[in-house]
Short mmCIF file of C-alpha atoms in Angstrom, two decimals:
data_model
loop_
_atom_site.label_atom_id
_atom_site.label_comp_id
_atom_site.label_asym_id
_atom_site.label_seq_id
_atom_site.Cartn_x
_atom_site.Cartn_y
_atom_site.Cartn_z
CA UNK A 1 27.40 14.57 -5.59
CA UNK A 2 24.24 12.30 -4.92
CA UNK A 3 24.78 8.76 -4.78
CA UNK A 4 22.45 6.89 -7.50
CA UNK A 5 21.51 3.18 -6.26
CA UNK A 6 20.24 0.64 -8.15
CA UNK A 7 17.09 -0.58 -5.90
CA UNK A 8 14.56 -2.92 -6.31
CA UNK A 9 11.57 -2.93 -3.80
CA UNK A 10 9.17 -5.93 -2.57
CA UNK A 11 5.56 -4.96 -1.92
CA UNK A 12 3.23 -7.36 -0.70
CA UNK A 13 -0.25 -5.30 0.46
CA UNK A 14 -3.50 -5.62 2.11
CA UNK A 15 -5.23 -7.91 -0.69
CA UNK A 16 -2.45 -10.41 -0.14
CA UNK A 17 -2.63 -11.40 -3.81
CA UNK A 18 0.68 -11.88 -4.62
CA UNK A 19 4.47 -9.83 -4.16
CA UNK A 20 5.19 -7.09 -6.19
CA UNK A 21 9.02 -6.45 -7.95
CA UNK A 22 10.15 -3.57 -9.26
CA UNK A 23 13.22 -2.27 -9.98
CA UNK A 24 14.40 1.79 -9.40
CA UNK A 25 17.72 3.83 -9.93
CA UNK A 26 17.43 6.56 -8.08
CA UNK A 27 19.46 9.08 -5.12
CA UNK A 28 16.80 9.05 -2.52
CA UNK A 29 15.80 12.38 -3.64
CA UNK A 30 15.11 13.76 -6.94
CA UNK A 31 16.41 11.62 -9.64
CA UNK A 32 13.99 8.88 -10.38
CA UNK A 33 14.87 6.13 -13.46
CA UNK A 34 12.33 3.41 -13.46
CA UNK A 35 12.93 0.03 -14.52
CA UNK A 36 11.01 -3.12 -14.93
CA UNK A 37 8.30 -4.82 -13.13
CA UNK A 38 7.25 -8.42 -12.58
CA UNK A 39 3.88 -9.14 -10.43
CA UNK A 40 4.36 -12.66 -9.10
CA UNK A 41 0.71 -14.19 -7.44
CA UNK A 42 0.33 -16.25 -4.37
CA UNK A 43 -1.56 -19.64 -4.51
CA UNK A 44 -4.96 -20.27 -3.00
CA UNK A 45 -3.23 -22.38 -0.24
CA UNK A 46 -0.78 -19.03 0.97
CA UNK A 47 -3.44 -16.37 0.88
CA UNK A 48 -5.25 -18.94 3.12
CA UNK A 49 -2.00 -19.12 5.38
CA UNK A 50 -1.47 -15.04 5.54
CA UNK A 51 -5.79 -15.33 6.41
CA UNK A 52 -4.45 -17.09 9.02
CA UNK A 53 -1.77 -15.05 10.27
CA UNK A 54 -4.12 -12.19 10.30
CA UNK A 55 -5.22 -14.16 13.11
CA UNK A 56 -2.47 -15.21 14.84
CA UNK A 57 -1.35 -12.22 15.07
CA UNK A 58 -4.77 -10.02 16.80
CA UNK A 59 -3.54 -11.31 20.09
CA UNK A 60 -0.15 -10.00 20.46
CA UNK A 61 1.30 -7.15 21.96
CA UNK A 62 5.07 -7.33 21.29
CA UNK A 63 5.66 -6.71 17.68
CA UNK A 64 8.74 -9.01 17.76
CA UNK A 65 6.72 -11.79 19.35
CA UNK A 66 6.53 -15.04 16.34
CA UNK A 67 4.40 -17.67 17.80
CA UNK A 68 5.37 -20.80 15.98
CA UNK A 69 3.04 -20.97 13.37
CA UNK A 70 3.22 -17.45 12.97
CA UNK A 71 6.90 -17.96 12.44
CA UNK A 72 6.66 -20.47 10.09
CA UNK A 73 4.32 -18.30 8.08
CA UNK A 74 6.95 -15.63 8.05
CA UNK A 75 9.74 -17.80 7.15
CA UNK A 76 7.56 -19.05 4.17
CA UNK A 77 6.94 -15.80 3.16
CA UNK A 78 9.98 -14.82 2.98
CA UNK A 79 11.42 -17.74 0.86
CA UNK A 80 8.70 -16.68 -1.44
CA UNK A 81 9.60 -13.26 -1.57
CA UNK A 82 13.82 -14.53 -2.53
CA UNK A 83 12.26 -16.52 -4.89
CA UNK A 84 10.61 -13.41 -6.62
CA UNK A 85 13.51 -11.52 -6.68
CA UNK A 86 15.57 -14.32 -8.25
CA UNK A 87 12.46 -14.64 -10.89
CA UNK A 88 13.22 -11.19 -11.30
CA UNK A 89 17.03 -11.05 -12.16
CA UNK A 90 16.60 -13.83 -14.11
CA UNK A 91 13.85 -12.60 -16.45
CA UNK A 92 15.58 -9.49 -16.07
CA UNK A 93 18.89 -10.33 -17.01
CA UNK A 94 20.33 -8.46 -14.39
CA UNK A 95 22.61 -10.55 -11.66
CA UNK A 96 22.77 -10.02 -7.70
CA UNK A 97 25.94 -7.94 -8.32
CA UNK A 98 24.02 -5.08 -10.24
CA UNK A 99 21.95 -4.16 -7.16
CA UNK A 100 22.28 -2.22 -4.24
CA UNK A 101 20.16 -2.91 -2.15
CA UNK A 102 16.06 -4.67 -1.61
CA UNK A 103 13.47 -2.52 -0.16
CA UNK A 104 11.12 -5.16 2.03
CA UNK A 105 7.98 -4.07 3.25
CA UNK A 106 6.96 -7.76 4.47
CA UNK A 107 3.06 -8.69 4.73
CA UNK A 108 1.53 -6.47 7.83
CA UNK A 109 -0.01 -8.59 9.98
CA UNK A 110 -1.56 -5.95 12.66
CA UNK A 111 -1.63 -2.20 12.81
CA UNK A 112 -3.13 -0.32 15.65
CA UNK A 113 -1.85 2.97 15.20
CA UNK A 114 -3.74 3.98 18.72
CA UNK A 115 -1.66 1.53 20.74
CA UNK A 116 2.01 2.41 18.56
CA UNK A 117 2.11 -1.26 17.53
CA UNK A 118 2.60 -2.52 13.92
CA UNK A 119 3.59 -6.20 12.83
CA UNK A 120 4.98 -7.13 9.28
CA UNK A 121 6.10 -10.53 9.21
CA UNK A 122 8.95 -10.68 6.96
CA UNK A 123 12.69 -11.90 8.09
CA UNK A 124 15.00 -9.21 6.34
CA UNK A 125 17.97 -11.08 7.38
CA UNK A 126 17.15 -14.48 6.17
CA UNK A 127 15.81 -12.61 2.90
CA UNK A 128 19.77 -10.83 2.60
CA UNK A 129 21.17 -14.05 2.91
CA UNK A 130 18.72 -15.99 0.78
CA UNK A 131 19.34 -13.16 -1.96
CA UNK A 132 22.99 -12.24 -1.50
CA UNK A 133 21.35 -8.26 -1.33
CA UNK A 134 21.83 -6.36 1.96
CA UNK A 135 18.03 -5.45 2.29
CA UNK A 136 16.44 -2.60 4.50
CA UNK A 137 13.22 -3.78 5.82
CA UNK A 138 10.80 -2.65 9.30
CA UNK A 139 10.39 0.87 7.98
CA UNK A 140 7.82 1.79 10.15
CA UNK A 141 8.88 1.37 13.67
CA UNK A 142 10.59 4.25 14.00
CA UNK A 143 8.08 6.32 12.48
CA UNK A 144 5.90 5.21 15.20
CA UNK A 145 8.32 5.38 18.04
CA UNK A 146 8.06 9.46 17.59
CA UNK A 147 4.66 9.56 17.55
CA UNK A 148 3.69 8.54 13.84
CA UNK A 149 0.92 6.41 12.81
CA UNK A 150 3.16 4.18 10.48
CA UNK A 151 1.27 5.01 7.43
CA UNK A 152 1.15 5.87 5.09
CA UNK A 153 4.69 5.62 3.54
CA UNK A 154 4.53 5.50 -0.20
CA UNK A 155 4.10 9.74 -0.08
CA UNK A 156 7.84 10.47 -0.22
CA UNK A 157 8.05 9.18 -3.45
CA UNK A 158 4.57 10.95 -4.33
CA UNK A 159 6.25 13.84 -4.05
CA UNK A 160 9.24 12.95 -5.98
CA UNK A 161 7.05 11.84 -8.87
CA UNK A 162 4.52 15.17 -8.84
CA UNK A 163 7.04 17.50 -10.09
CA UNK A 164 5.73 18.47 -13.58
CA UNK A 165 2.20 19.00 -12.56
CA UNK A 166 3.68 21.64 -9.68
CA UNK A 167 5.35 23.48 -12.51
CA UNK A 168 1.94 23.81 -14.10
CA UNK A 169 0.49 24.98 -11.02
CA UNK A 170 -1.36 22.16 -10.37
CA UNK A 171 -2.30 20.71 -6.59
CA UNK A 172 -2.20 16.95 -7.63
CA UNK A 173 -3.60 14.18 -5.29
CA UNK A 174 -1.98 10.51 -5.87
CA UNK A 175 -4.70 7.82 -4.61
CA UNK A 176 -3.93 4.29 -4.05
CA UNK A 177 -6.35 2.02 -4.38
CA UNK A 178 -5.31 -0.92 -2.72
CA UNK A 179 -7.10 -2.84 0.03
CA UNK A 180 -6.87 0.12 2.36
CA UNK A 181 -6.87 3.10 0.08
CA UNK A 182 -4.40 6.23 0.75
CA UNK A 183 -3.84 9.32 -0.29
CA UNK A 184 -1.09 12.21 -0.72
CA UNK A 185 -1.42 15.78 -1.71
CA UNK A 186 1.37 17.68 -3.14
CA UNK A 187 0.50 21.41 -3.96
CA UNK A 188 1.86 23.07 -6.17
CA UNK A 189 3.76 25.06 -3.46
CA UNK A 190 5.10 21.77 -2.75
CA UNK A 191 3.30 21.11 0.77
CA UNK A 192 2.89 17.51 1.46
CA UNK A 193 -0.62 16.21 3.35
CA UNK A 194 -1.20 12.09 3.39
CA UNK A 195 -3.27 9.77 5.10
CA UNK A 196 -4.96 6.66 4.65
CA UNK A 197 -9.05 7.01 3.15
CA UNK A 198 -10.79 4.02 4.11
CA UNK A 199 -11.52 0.68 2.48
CA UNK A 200 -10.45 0.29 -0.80
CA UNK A 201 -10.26 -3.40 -2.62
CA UNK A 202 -10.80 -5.28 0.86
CA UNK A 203 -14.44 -5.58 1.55
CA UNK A 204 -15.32 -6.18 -2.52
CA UNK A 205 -12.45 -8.72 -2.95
CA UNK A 206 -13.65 -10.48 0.73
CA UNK A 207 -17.42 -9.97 -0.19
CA UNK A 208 -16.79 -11.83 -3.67
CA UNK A 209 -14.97 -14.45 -2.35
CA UNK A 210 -17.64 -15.41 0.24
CA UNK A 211 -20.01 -15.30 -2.82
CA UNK A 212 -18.33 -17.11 -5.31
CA UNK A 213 -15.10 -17.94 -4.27
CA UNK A 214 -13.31 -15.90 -6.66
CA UNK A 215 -10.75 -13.82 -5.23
CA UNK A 216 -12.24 -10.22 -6.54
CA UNK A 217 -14.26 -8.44 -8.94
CA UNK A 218 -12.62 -8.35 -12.90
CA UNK A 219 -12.82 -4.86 -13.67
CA UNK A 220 -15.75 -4.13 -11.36
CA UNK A 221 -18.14 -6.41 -13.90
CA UNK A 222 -20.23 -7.77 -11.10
CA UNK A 223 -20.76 -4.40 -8.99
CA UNK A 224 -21.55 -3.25 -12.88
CA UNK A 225 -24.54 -5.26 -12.79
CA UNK A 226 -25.48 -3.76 -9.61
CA UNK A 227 -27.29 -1.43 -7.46
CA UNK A 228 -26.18 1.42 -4.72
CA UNK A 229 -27.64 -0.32 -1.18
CA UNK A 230 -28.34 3.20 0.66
CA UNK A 231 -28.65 1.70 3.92
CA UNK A 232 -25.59 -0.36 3.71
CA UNK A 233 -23.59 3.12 1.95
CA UNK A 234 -24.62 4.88 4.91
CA UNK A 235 -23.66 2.46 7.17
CA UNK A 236 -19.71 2.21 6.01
CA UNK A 237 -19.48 6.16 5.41
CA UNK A 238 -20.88 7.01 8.89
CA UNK A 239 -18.09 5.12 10.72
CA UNK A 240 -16.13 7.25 13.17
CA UNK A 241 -13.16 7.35 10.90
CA UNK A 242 -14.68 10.07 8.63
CA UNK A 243 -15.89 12.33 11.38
CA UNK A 244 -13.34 15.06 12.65
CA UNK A 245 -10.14 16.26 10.81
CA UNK A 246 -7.90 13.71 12.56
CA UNK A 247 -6.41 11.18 10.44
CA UNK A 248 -5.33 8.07 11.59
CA UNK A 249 -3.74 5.11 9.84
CA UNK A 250 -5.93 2.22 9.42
CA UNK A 251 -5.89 -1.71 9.56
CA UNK A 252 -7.25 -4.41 7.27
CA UNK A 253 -10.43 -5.42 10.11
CA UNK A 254 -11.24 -1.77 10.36
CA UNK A 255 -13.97 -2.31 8.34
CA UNK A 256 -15.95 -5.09 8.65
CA UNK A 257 -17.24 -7.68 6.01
CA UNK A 258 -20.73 -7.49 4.37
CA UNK A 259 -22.38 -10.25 6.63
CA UNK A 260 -23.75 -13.33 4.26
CA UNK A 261 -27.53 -12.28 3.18
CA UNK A 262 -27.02 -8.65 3.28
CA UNK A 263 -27.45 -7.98 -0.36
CA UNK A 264 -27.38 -10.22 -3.29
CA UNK A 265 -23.71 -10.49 -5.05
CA UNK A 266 -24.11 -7.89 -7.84
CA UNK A 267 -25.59 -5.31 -5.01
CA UNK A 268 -23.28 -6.03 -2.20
CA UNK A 269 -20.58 -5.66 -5.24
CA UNK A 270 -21.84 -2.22 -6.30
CA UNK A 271 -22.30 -1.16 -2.79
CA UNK A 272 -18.76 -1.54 -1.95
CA UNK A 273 -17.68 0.24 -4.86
CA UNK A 274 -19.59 3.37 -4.35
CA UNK A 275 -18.14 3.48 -0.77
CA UNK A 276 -14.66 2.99 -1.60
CA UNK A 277 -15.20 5.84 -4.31
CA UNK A 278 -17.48 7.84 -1.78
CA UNK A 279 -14.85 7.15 0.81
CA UNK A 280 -12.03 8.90 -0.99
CA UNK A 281 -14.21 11.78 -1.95
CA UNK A 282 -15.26 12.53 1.40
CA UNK A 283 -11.64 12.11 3.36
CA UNK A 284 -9.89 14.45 0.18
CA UNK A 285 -12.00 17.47 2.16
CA UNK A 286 -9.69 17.02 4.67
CA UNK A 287 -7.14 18.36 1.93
CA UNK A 288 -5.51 21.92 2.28
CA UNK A 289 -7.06 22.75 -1.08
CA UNK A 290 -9.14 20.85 -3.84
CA UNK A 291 -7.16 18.83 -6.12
CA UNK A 292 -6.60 19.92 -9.95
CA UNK A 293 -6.08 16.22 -10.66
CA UNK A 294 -6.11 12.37 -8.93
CA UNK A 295 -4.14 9.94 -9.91
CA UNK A 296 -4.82 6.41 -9.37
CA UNK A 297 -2.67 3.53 -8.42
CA UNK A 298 -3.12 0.33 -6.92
CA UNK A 299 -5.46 -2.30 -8.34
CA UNK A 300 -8.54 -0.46 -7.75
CA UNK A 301 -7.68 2.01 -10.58
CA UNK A 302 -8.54 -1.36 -12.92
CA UNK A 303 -12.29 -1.82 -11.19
CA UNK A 304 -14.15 0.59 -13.96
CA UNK A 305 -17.34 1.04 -11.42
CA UNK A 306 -14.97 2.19 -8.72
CA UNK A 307 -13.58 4.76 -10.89
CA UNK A 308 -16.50 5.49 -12.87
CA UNK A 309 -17.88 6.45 -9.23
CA UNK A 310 -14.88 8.50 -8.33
CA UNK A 311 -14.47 10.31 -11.59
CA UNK A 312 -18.35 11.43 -11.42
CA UNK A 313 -17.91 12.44 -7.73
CA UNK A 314 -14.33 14.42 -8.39
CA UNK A 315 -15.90 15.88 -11.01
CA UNK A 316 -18.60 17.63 -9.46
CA UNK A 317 -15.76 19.26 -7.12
CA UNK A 318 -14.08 20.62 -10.47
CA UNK A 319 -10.90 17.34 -10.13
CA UNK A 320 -10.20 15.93 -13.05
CA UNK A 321 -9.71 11.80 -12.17
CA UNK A 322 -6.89 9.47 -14.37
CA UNK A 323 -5.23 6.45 -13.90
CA UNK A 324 -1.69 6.00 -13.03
CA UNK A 325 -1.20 5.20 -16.90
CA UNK A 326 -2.72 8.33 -17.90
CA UNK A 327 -0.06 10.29 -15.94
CA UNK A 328 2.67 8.31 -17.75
CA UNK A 329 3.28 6.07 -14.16
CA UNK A 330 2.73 2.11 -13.87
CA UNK A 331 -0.11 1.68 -11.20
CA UNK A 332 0.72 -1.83 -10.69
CA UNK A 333 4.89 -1.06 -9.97
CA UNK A 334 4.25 2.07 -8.03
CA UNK A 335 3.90 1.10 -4.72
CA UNK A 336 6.91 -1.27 -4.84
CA UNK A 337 9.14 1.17 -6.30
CA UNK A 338 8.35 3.22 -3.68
CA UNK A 339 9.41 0.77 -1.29
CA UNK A 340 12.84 0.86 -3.49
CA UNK A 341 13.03 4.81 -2.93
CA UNK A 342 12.77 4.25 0.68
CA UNK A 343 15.57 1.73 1.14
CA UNK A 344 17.43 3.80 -0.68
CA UNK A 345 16.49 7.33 1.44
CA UNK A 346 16.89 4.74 4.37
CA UNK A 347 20.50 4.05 3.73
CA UNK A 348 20.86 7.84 2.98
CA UNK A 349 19.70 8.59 6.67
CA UNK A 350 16.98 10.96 4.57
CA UNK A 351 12.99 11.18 5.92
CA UNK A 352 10.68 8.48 5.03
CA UNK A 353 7.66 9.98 6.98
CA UNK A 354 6.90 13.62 7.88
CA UNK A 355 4.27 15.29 10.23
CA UNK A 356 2.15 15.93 7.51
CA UNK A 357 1.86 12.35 5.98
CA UNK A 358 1.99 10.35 9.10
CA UNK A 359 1.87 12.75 12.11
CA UNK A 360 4.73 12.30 13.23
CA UNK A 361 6.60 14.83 15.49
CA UNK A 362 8.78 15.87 13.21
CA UNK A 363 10.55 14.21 9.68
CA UNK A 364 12.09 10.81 10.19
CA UNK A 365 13.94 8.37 8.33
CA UNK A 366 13.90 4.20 9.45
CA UNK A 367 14.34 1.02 8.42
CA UNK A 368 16.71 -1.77 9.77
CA UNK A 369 19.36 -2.66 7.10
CA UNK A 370 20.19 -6.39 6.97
CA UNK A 371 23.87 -7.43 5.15
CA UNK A 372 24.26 -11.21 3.83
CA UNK A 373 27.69 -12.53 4.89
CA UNK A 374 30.74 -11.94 2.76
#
């Protein structure tokens, strides 16, 4: 009989806005009981400090290397991230002893899937100690050590969650819309494909900022008020990344910021919308087959002229578009509860990544497990 843990996972993305909690009972493989979620935001002050480790971090080469300020940005993190989960108990009221075990993704730092090197700062030991949880953390090394890109990860529990639309026959396409965007294909034959789509939140959340020092776009109001900037479209979607059938995993700088000037804010707004919608559009050919339906996750599904854009695109391929709330899902707990299913597959010695969502050379599970002292 299947062992059902009691997991909560700690997601912390691309945007950098804040750690996501949420809590999952689950066997690693098909039973799935979700439970609640809390959303706790970073201050001005820390986003600036992870800004900076962004930095820090382009230099290096060893992806255990912490140069001191580095480190100290880690170790900060971290405390934030045991302070979350104690938030979480507490509102909650659920103590240390009810849970299994934390699923820590950390704050990636660098990702060059070309050169097998990925960085999440993130100390899973100090966070089992702080916590009093054993805590499986680094799930991507070994992912990349046979010949993955590292990413995406989230599919496994995809394809845990698409069940009833396979018994209707569907092909369904999950699509998370968070800085980076991702996607993963289930059919209804149950064949997995994933792979990371191009910018997502990033650019509009960095291109707002620089405008007005807000941190990103309410609801897509300000690319509302916008125009499409051809030039600029064209620009983004003819990067190299799109060209070929060769997926790769991307990084945060992939993509590079709207340069001050470019376009005024509501433009360079709308702009960036249309390509992060345009972007998804254009990688889902790479599909095995045309999805029935998308569903969206991730804090893009809540900018309207991003998904008006992908919903009018979709449609014209015959895909029905709808938000993670739609499907009956929570788009803002998703991705951390899918870093709960992977501790808990982790532990379980089951596959986090397989050759179709990450390329690598055949199905592997990862993660480094971390015990507090007794």
């Amino acid at each position: 009989m299947d062992i059902v843990r009691t997991a909560i996972g700690l997601m912390s993305g691309t945007s950098m806005d804040g750690i996501d909690v949420a809590l999952l009972r689950t066997d690693g493989r098909g039973f799935i009981e979700r439970g609640p979620f809390l959303g706790v935001a970073y201050d001005g002050g820390f986003r600036e400090r992870l800004k900076r480790a962004l930095d820090l971090a382009r230099p290096l080469t060893d992806r255990t290397a912490r140069p001191d300020e580095l480190r100290e940005i880690e170790l900060e993190l971290t405390i934030r991230h045991a302070d979350a989960v104690t938030a979480f108990l507490d509102k909650s009221g659920l103590g240390r002893g009810d849970i299994d075990v934390l699923g820590f993704h950390g704050q990636t730092v660098l990702h060059r899937p070309d050169d097998a090197l990925t960085i999440q700062i993130g100390d899973g030991q100090l966070l089992a100690e702080r916590s009093g949880i054993p805590v499986v953390y680094d799930m991507r090394a070994n992912d990349m050590m046979h010949g993955g890109q590292g990413a995406p990860l989230v599919p496994a529990y995809h394809a845990a969650l698409a069940g009833r639309f396979q018994k209707d026959g569907q092909a369904v396409c999950f699509v998370n819309i968070g800085g980076i965007s991702n996607l993963t294909y289930i059919g209804a034959d149950g064949r997995i494909a994933a792979f990371d789509s191009g910018p997502g939140n990033t650019l509009i959340d960095q291109w707002v900022e620089m405008q007005t020092g807000k941190t990103y776009d309410p609801g897509g109001e300000i690319a509302g008020r916008g125009q499409v900037m051809p030039d600029i479209a064209a620009r983004y979607l003819g990067s190299p990344f799109f060209l070929g059938n060769i997926r790769r995993s991307l990084d945060r700088g992939d993509f590079k910021p709207l340069a001050d000037g470019e376009a005024s804010l509501e433009d360079g707004a709308r702009t960036l919308a249309h390509v992060a919608a345009a972007s998804i559009v254009k990688c889902a050919s790479y599909l095995p087959d045309s999805p029935s339906v998308y569903i969206v996750c991730g804090g893009g599904r809540l900018n309207g002229t991003i998904m008006a854009e992908f919903a009018n695109m979709a449609g014209k391929n015959g895909s029905r578009v709808m938000s993670a709330e739609e499907a009956g899902f929570d788009g803002d707990a998703m991705e951390a509860e899918a870093w709960a299913y992977l501790a808990v597959r982790s532990l379980e010695g089951l596959p986090l990544t397989y050759p179709g969502t990450t390329g690598v050379n055949q199905p592997v599970s990862g993660g480094v497990l971390a015990e507090p002292a007794r």
